[in-house]
PDB file of C-alpha atoms in Angstrom:
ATOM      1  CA  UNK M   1       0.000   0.000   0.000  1.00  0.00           C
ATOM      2  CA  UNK M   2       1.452   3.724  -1.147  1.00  0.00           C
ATOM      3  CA  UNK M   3       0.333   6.011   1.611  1.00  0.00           C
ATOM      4  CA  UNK M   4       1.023   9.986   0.751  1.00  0.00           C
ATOM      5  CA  UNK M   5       0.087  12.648   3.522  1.00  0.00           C
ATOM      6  CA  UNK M   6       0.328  16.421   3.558  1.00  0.00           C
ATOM      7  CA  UNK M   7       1.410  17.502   7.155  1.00  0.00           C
ATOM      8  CA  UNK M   8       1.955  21.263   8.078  1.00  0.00           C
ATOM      9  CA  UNK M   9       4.851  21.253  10.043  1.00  0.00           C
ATOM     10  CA  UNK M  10       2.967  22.373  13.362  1.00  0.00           C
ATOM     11  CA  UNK M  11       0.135  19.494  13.162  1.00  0.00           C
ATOM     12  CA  UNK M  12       0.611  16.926  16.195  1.00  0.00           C
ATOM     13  CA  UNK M  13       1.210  13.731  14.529  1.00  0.00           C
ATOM     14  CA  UNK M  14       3.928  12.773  11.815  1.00  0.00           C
ATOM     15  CA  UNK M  15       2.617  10.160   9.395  1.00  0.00           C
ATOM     16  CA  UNK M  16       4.728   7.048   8.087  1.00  0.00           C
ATOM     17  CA  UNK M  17       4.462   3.744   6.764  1.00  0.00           C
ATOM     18  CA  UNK M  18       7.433   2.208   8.268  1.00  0.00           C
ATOM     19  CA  UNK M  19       9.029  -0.415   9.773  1.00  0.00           C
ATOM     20  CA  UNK M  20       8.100  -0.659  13.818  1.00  0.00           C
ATOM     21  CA  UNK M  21       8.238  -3.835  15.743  1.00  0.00           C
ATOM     22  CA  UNK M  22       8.706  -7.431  13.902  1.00  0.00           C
ATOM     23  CA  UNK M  23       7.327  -5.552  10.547  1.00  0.00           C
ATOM     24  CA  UNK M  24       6.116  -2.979   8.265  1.00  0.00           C
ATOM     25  CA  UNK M  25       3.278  -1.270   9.933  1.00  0.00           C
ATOM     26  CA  UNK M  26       0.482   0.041   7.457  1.00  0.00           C
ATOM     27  CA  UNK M  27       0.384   3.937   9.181  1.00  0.00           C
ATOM     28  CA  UNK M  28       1.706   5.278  12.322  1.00  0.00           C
ATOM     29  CA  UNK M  29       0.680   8.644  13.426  1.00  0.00           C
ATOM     30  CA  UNK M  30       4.226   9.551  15.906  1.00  0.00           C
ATOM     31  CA  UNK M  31       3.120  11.950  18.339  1.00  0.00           C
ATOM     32  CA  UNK M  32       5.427  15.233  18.160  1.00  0.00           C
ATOM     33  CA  UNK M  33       4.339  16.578  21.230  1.00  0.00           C
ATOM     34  CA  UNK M  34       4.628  15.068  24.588  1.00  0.00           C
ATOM     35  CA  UNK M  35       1.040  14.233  25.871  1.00  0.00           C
ATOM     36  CA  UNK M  36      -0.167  13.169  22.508  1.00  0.00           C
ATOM     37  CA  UNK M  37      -0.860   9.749  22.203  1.00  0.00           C
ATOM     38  CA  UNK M  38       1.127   7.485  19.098  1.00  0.00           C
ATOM     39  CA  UNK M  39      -1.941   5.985  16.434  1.00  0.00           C
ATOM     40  CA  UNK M  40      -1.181   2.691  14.679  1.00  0.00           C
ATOM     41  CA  UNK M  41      -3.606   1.905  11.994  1.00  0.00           C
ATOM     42  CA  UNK M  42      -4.293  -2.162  10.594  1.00  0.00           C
ATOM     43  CA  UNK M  43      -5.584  -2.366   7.100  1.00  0.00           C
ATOM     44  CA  UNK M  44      -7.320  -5.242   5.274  1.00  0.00           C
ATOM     45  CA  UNK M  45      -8.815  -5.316   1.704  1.00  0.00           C
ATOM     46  CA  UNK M  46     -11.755  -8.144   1.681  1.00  0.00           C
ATOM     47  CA  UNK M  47     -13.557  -9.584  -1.139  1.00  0.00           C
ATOM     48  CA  UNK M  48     -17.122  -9.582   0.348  1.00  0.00           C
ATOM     49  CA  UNK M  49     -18.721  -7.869   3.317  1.00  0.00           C
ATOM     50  CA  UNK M  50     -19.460 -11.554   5.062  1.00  0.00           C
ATOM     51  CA  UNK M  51     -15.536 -11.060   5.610  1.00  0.00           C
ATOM     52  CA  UNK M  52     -14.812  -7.705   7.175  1.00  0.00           C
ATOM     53  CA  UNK M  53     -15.176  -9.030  10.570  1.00  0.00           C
ATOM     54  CA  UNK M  54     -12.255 -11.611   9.858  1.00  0.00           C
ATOM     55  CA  UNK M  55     -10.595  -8.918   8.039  1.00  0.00           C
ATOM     56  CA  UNK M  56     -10.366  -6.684  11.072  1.00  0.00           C
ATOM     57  CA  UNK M  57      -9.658  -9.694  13.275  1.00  0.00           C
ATOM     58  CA  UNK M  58      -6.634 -10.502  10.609  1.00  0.00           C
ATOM     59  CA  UNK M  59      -5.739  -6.506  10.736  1.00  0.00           C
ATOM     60  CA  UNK M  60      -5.755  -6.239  14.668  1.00  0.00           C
ATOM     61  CA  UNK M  61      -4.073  -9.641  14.909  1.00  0.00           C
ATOM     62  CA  UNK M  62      -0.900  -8.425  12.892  1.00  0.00           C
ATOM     63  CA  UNK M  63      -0.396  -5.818  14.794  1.00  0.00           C
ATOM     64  CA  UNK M  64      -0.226  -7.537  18.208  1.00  0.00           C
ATOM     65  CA  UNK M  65       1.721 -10.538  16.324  1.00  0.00           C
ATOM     66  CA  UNK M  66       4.495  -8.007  14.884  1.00  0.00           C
ATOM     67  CA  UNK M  67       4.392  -5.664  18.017  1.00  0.00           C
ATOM     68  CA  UNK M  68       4.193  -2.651  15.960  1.00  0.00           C
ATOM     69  CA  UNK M  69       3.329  -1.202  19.168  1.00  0.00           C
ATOM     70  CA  UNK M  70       6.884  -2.288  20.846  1.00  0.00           C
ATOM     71  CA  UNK M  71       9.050   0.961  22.029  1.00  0.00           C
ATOM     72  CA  UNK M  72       5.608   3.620  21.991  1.00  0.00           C
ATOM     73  CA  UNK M  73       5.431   5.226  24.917  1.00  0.00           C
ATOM     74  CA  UNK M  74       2.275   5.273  27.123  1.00  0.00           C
ATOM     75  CA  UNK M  75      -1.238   3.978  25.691  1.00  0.00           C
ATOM     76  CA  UNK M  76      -1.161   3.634  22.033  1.00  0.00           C
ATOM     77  CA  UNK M  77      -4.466   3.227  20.017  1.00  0.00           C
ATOM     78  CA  UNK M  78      -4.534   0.359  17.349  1.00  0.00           C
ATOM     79  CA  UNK M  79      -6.804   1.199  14.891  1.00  0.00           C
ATOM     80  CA  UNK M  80      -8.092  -2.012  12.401  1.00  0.00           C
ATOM     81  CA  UNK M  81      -9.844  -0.843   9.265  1.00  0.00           C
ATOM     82  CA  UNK M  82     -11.101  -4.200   6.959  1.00  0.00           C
ATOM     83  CA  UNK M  83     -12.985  -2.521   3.451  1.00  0.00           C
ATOM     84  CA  UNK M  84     -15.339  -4.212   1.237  1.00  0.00           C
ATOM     85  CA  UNK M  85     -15.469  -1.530  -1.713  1.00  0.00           C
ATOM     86  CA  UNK M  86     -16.497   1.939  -0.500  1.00  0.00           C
ATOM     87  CA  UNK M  87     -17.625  -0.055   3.205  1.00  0.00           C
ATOM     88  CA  UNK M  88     -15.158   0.159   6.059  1.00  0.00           C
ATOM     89  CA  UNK M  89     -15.008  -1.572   8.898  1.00  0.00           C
ATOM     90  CA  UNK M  90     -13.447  -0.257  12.490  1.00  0.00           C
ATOM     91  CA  UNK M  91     -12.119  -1.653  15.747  1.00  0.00           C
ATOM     92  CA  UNK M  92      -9.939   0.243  17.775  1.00  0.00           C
ATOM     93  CA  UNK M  93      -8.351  -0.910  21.155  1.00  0.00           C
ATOM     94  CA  UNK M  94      -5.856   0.858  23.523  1.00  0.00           C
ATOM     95  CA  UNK M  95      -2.699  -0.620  25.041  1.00  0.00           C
ATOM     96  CA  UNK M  96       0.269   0.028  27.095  1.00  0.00           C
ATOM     97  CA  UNK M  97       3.406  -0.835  25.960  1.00  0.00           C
ATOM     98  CA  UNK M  98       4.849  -1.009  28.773  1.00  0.00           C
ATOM     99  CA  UNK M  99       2.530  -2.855  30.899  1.00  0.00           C
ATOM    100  CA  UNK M 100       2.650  -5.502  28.169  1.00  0.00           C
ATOM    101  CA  UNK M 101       4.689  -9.379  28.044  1.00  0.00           C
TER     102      UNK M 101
END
């Protein structure tokens, strides 16, 4: 996937699709202030809506799998987006690094 975002220098996130964890997270929003919390988003293409629930669980499950999460400080919130088409999907979930095995 070939993410391109247009940040003004004083918005509070930085956007990437980068390497984070045990692989190559879809988007991370980096907090550049202290006190904002990190964003890492999950994405799944599915070929019919009878599959955007297992699309978000396969989305959410990478992320915990590869730890993209590993090294964020404070509560991070994982964001899992499955789309059929035009039709998203969303489950979101918020977790502490470093309260984490």
């Amino acid at each position: 996937m070939n993410n391109t975002f247009s940040v003004r220098s004083d918005e509070r996130f930085g956007f990437t699709e980068t390497e984070e964890g045990n692989g190559r997270v879809d988007m991370i929003m980096i907090p550049k202030a202290e006190g904002t919390t990190p964003i890492i988003l999950g994405l799944k293409k599915v070929d019919s809506e009878n599959h955007l629930d297992k699309g978000l669980d396969e989305a959410m499950g990478q992320i915990h799998e590869k730890k993209y999460h590993a090294g964020m400080k404070g509560e991070t919130i994982l964001i899992a987006i499955a789309f059929w088409g035009k039709f998203p999907r969303i489950r979101t979930e918020t977790v502490d690094p470093a309260t984490e095995d």
